[in-house]
Amino acid sequence: AQSVSQHNHHVILSEAASLELGCNYSYGGTVNLFWYVQYPGQHLQLLLKYFSGDPLVKGIKGFEAEFIKSKFSFNLRKPSVQWSDTAEYFCAVSGGSYIPTFGRGTSLIVHP
Amino acid sequence: DTAVSQTPKYLVTQMGNDKSIKCEQNLGHDTMYWYKQDSKKFLKIMFSYNNKELIINETVPNRFSPKSPDKAHLNLHINSLELGDSAVYFCASSQVDRGQGTQYFGPGTRLLVL
């Protein structure tokens, strides 16, 4: 069975600070990895995804994530956060069945 | 055009009532899902339908029943509502042979059971 662990449950940053959110997964086969974002009061939207190829993937709004197979990790990064990045961030993994498993989410608050 | 739509957006009801939430997707996807998000934002997958066949059913109470009249619709019927059913319910869809299960979410239905 696949599982996802997000270590940071709540992160509070000031604008222009750098961001890194941790995500580790457990799965024995080929994985597909995702980060979704949920802005306050809204639904989840895809931020970025990794299927294969370059392990450093770039998403929308300046976000990027790096797949490190040896560490079973897919951490999300942004060099300089903005107030509008305040949201809930979810890491997800899917395997051969393509049914995703989501992490518990990380709440990010960015102070202006 | 809305890709995944849900109705109603808000639902306030009394304990013991039966209610339904409707979901429609116009993306031509072959798989649809229902998720429950609790007050702590934890997202739990409840059901998945692929070409009108239930392919997963996480341990949800049998008071919850998904109904799919066609592959563009997956409705959620809830019998005998309980206080603990209060949550946000999200419908989603994906095309499993393209995008490796990338989920497209609806706007959510905020259910409050009194």
mmCIF file of N, CA and C in Angstrom, chain B residues 11-82:
data_model
loop_
_atom_site.group_PDB
_atom_site.id
_atom_site.type_symbol
_atom_site.label_atom_id
_atom_site.label_comp_id
_atom_site.label_asym_id
_atom_site.label_seq_id
_atom_site.Cartn_x
_atom_site.Cartn_y
_atom_site.Cartn_z
ATOM 1 N N LEU B 11 -25.084 22.847 2.101
ATOM 2 C CA LEU B 11 -26.198 21.979 2.470
ATOM 3 C C LEU B 11 -26.266 21.946 3.988
ATOM 4 N N VAL B 12 -27.361 22.472 4.524
ATOM 5 C CA VAL B 12 -27.586 22.459 5.970
ATOM 6 C C VAL B 12 -28.828 21.623 6.213
ATOM 7 N N THR B 13 -28.724 20.628 7.091
ATOM 8 C CA THR B 13 -29.825 19.704 7.278
ATOM 9 C C THR B 13 -29.824 19.159 8.701
ATOM 10 N N GLN B 14 -30.889 18.495 9.038
ATOM 11 C CA GLN B 14 -31.042 17.927 10.379
ATOM 12 C C GLN B 14 -30.540 16.489 10.417
ATOM 13 N N MET B 15 -30.121 16.075 11.596
ATOM 14 C CA MET B 15 -29.755 14.664 11.800
ATOM 15 C C MET B 15 -30.898 13.755 11.384
ATOM 16 N N GLY B 16 -30.549 12.632 10.783
ATOM 17 C CA GLY B 16 -31.548 11.649 10.411
ATOM 18 C C GLY B 16 -32.093 11.814 9.002
ATOM 19 N N ASN B 17 -31.867 12.993 8.418
ATOM 20 C CA ASN B 17 -32.364 13.209 7.047
ATOM 21 C C ASN B 17 -31.517 12.451 6.025
ATOM 22 N N ASP B 18 -32.098 12.307 4.825
ATOM 23 C CA ASP B 18 -31.376 11.732 3.686
ATOM 24 C C ASP B 18 -31.124 12.859 2.683
ATOM 25 N N LYS B 19 -29.902 12.919 2.159
ATOM 26 C CA LYS B 19 -29.577 13.973 1.197
ATOM 27 C C LYS B 19 -28.698 13.416 0.077
ATOM 28 N N SER B 20 -28.706 14.129 -1.041
ATOM 29 C CA SER B 20 -27.848 13.765 -2.169
ATOM 30 C C SER B 20 -27.038 14.958 -2.629
ATOM 31 N N ILE B 21 -25.837 14.667 -3.097
ATOM 32 C CA ILE B 21 -24.974 15.678 -3.703
ATOM 33 C C ILE B 21 -24.690 15.209 -5.126
ATOM 34 N N LYS B 22 -24.813 16.134 -6.073
ATOM 35 C CA LYS B 22 -24.614 15.767 -7.470
ATOM 36 C C LYS B 22 -23.269 16.262 -7.974
ATOM 37 N N CYS B 23 -22.691 15.502 -8.883
ATOM 38 C CA CYS B 23 -21.420 15.883 -9.487
ATOM 39 C C CYS B 23 -21.449 15.554 -10.971
ATOM 40 N N GLU B 24 -20.931 16.481 -11.748
ATOM 41 C CA GLU B 24 -20.836 16.285 -13.191
ATOM 42 C C GLU B 24 -19.484 16.768 -13.680
ATOM 43 N N GLN B 25 -18.886 16.033 -14.615
ATOM 44 C CA GLN B 25 -17.640 16.487 -15.236
ATOM 45 C C GLN B 25 -17.798 16.478 -16.751
ATOM 46 N N ASN B 26 -17.256 17.528 -17.371
ATOM 47 C CA ASN B 26 -17.345 17.635 -18.833
ATOM 48 C C ASN B 26 -15.970 17.490 -19.484
ATOM 49 N N LEU B 27 -15.073 16.786 -18.800
ATOM 50 C CA LEU B 27 -13.711 16.603 -19.304
ATOM 51 C C LEU B 27 -13.554 15.303 -20.087
ATOM 52 N N GLY B 28 -14.588 14.494 -20.135
ATOM 53 C CA GLY B 28 -14.484 13.211 -20.819
ATOM 54 C C GLY B 28 -13.643 12.190 -20.070
ATOM 55 N N HIS B 29 -13.435 12.414 -18.790
ATOM 56 C CA HIS B 29 -12.619 11.496 -17.992
ATOM 57 C C HIS B 29 -13.358 10.188 -17.732
ATOM 58 N N ASP B 30 -12.566 9.148 -17.463
ATOM 59 C CA ASP B 30 -13.193 7.838 -17.267
ATOM 60 C C ASP B 30 -13.330 7.447 -15.802
ATOM 61 N N THR B 31 -12.794 8.233 -14.903
ATOM 62 C CA THR B 31 -12.845 7.891 -13.488
ATOM 63 C C THR B 31 -13.290 9.107 -12.683
ATOM 64 N N MET B 32 -14.188 8.878 -11.728
ATOM 65 C CA MET B 32 -14.657 9.948 -10.850
ATOM 66 C C MET B 32 -14.539 9.494 -9.404
ATOM 67 N N TYR B 33 -14.423 10.460 -8.511
ATOM 68 C CA TYR B 33 -14.132 10.176 -7.103
ATOM 69 C C TYR B 33 -14.982 11.064 -6.200
ATOM 70 N N TRP B 34 -15.156 10.582 -4.981
ATOM 71 C CA TRP B 34 -15.676 11.421 -3.907
ATOM 72 C C TRP B 34 -14.668 11.425 -2.768
ATOM 73 N N TYR B 35 -14.398 12.645 -2.250
ATOM 74 C CA TYR B 35 -13.515 12.839 -1.114
ATOM 75 C C TYR B 35 -14.290 13.537 -0.001
ATOM 76 N N LYS B 36 -13.875 13.261 1.237
ATOM 77 C CA LYS B 36 -14.388 13.986 2.399
ATOM 78 C C LYS B 36 -13.225 14.738 3.034
ATOM 79 N N GLN B 37 -13.422 16.037 3.255
ATOM 80 C CA GLN B 37 -12.393 16.839 3.938
ATOM 81 C C GLN B 37 -12.949 17.315 5.267
ATOM 82 N N ASP B 38 -12.293 16.917 6.346
ATOM 83 C CA ASP B 38 -12.806 17.271 7.670
ATOM 84 C C ASP B 38 -12.324 18.658 8.079
ATOM 85 N N SER B 39 -12.661 19.020 9.300
ATOM 86 C CA SER B 39 -12.363 20.374 9.786
ATOM 87 C C SER B 39 -10.868 20.632 9.922
ATOM 88 N N LYS B 40 -10.075 19.557 9.985
ATOM 89 C CA LYS B 40 -8.621 19.703 10.047
ATOM 90 C C LYS B 40 -7.980 19.625 8.665
ATOM 91 N N LYS B 41 -8.800 19.691 7.642
ATOM 92 C CA LYS B 41 -8.348 19.692 6.253
ATOM 93 C C LYS B 41 -7.862 18.333 5.778
ATOM 94 N N PHE B 42 -8.019 17.291 6.599
ATOM 95 C CA PHE B 42 -7.603 15.966 6.178
ATOM 96 C C PHE B 42 -8.514 15.492 5.058
ATOM 97 N N LEU B 43 -7.904 15.030 3.963
ATOM 98 C CA LEU B 43 -8.645 14.640 2.765
ATOM 99 C C LEU B 43 -8.686 13.120 2.698
ATOM 100 N N LYS B 44 -9.888 12.573 2.706
ATOM 101 C CA LYS B 44 -10.045 11.124 2.685
ATOM 102 C C LYS B 44 -10.821 10.723 1.451
ATOM 103 N N ILE B 45 -10.264 9.789 0.681
ATOM 104 C CA ILE B 45 -10.981 9.326 -0.496
ATOM 105 C C ILE B 45 -12.064 8.355 -0.049
ATOM 106 N N MET B 46 -13.251 8.532 -0.588
ATOM 107 C CA MET B 46 -14.381 7.693 -0.187
ATOM 108 C C MET B 46 -14.698 6.647 -1.256
ATOM 109 N N PHE B 47 -14.855 7.101 -2.475
ATOM 110 C CA PHE B 47 -15.235 6.207 -3.565
ATOM 111 C C PHE B 47 -14.518 6.613 -4.838
ATOM 112 N N SER B 48 -14.412 5.638 -5.721
ATOM 113 C CA SER B 48 -13.942 5.889 -7.068
ATOM 114 C C SER B 48 -14.761 5.046 -8.023
ATOM 115 N N TYR B 49 -15.183 5.655 -9.123
ATOM 116 C CA TYR B 49 -15.942 4.929 -10.143
ATOM 117 C C TYR B 49 -15.186 5.009 -11.460
ATOM 118 N N ASN B 50 -14.974 3.880 -12.088
ATOM 119 C CA ASN B 50 -14.320 3.816 -13.392
ATOM 120 C C ASN B 50 -15.269 3.141 -14.341
ATOM 121 N N ASN B 51 -15.716 3.897 -15.352
ATOM 122 C CA ASN B 51 -16.643 3.350 -16.351
ATOM 123 C C ASN B 51 -17.819 2.643 -15.699
ATOM 124 N N LYS B 52 -18.410 3.314 -14.730
ATOM 125 C CA LYS B 52 -19.615 2.868 -14.037
ATOM 126 C C LYS B 52 -19.372 1.681 -13.114
ATOM 127 N N GLU B 53 -18.147 1.349 -12.848
ATOM 128 C CA GLU B 53 -17.846 0.263 -11.935
ATOM 129 C C GLU B 53 -17.107 0.799 -10.720
ATOM 130 N N LEU B 54 -17.572 0.442 -9.542
ATOM 131 C CA LEU B 54 -16.907 0.863 -8.320
ATOM 132 C C LEU B 54 -15.592 0.113 -8.207
ATOM 133 N N ILE B 55 -14.490 0.843 -8.146
ATOM 134 C CA ILE B 55 -13.212 0.148 -8.096
ATOM 135 C C ILE B 55 -12.518 0.253 -6.747
ATOM 136 N N ILE B 56 -12.863 1.242 -5.961
ATOM 137 C CA ILE B 56 -12.421 1.234 -4.569
ATOM 138 C C ILE B 56 -13.564 1.706 -3.691
ATOM 139 N N ASN B 57 -13.551 1.269 -2.477
ATOM 140 C CA ASN B 57 -14.542 1.709 -1.515
ATOM 141 C C ASN B 57 -13.861 1.693 -0.157
ATOM 142 N N GLU B 58 -13.294 2.834 0.226
ATOM 143 C CA GLU B 58 -12.642 2.919 1.515
ATOM 144 C C GLU B 58 -13.687 2.690 2.607
ATOM 145 N N THR B 59 -13.250 2.399 3.796
ATOM 146 C CA THR B 59 -14.164 1.967 4.864
ATOM 147 C C THR B 59 -15.070 3.105 5.305
ATOM 148 N N VAL B 60 -16.014 3.431 4.438
ATOM 149 C CA VAL B 60 -17.012 4.426 4.796
ATOM 150 C C VAL B 60 -18.284 3.712 5.200
ATOM 151 N N PRO B 61 -19.112 4.339 6.021
ATOM 152 C CA PRO B 61 -20.366 3.694 6.430
ATOM 153 C C PRO B 61 -21.249 3.418 5.224
ATOM 154 N N ASN B 62 -22.032 2.356 5.304
ATOM 155 C CA ASN B 62 -22.899 2.027 4.169
ATOM 156 C C ASN B 62 -24.091 2.976 4.053
ATOM 157 N N ARG B 63 -24.147 3.976 4.916
ATOM 158 C CA ARG B 63 -25.140 5.048 4.742
ATOM 159 C C ARG B 63 -24.780 5.906 3.533
ATOM 160 N N PHE B 64 -23.535 5.819 3.114
ATOM 161 C CA PHE B 64 -23.079 6.565 1.954
ATOM 162 C C PHE B 64 -23.122 5.645 0.734
ATOM 163 N N SER B 65 -23.774 6.088 -0.313
ATOM 164 C CA SER B 65 -23.821 5.268 -1.519
ATOM 165 C C SER B 65 -23.602 6.137 -2.758
ATOM 166 N N PRO B 66 -22.615 5.780 -3.557
ATOM 167 C CA PRO B 66 -22.386 6.507 -4.809
ATOM 168 C C PRO B 66 -23.291 5.945 -5.894
ATOM 169 N N LYS B 67 -23.738 6.836 -6.762
ATOM 170 C CA LYS B 67 -24.569 6.395 -7.873
ATOM 171 C C LYS B 67 -24.080 7.084 -9.136
ATOM 172 N N SER B 68 -23.822 6.306 -10.171
ATOM 173 C CA SER B 68 -23.288 6.857 -11.413
ATOM 174 C C SER B 68 -24.196 6.487 -12.569
ATOM 175 N N PRO B 69 -25.057 7.405 -13.000
ATOM 176 C CA PRO B 69 -25.952 7.099 -14.126
ATOM 177 C C PRO B 69 -25.208 6.994 -15.454
ATOM 178 N N ASP B 70 -24.084 7.671 -15.572
ATOM 179 C CA ASP B 70 -23.229 7.584 -16.760
ATOM 180 C C ASP B 70 -21.842 8.068 -16.357
ATOM 181 N N LYS B 71 -20.874 7.970 -17.273
ATOM 182 C CA LYS B 71 -19.503 8.233 -16.840
ATOM 183 C C LYS B 71 -19.215 9.704 -16.592
ATOM 184 N N ALA B 72 -20.158 10.576 -16.916
ATOM 185 C CA ALA B 72 -19.962 12.001 -16.647
ATOM 186 C C ALA B 72 -20.537 12.427 -15.304
ATOM 187 N N HIS B 73 -21.234 11.536 -14.626
ATOM 188 C CA HIS B 73 -21.895 11.873 -13.373
ATOM 189 C C HIS B 73 -21.572 10.862 -12.283
ATOM 190 N N LEU B 74 -21.319 11.381 -11.088
ATOM 191 C CA LEU B 74 -21.183 10.517 -9.912
ATOM 192 C C LEU B 74 -21.831 11.248 -8.746
ATOM 193 N N ASN B 75 -23.013 10.775 -8.363
ATOM 194 C CA ASN B 75 -23.748 11.405 -7.282
ATOM 195 C C ASN B 75 -23.477 10.663 -5.978
ATOM 196 N N LEU B 76 -23.621 11.388 -4.873
ATOM 197 C CA LEU B 76 -23.399 10.796 -3.552
ATOM 198 C C LEU B 76 -24.680 10.911 -2.753
ATOM 199 N N HIS B 77 -25.209 9.770 -2.341
ATOM 200 C CA HIS B 77 -26.418 9.768 -1.527
ATOM 201 C C HIS B 77 -26.056 9.378 -0.103
ATOM 202 N N ILE B 78 -26.592 10.126 0.844
ATOM 203 C CA ILE B 78 -26.285 9.863 2.251
ATOM 204 C C ILE B 78 -27.592 9.649 3.003
ATOM 205 N N ASN B 79 -27.722 8.504 3.637
ATOM 206 C CA ASN B 79 -28.907 8.192 4.437
ATOM 207 C C ASN B 79 -28.642 8.493 5.915
ATOM 208 N N SER B 80 -29.702 8.821 6.619
ATOM 209 C CA SER B 80 -29.646 8.974 8.080
ATOM 210 C C SER B 80 -28.436 9.790 8.528
ATOM 211 N N LEU B 81 -28.377 11.008 8.095
ATOM 212 C CA LEU B 81 -27.234 11.872 8.368
ATOM 213 C C LEU B 81 -26.937 11.988 9.856
ATOM 214 N N GLU B 82 -25.652 12.005 10.174
ATOM 215 C CA GLU B 82 -25.179 12.137 11.551
ATOM 216 C C GLU B 82 -24.330 13.398 11.680
#
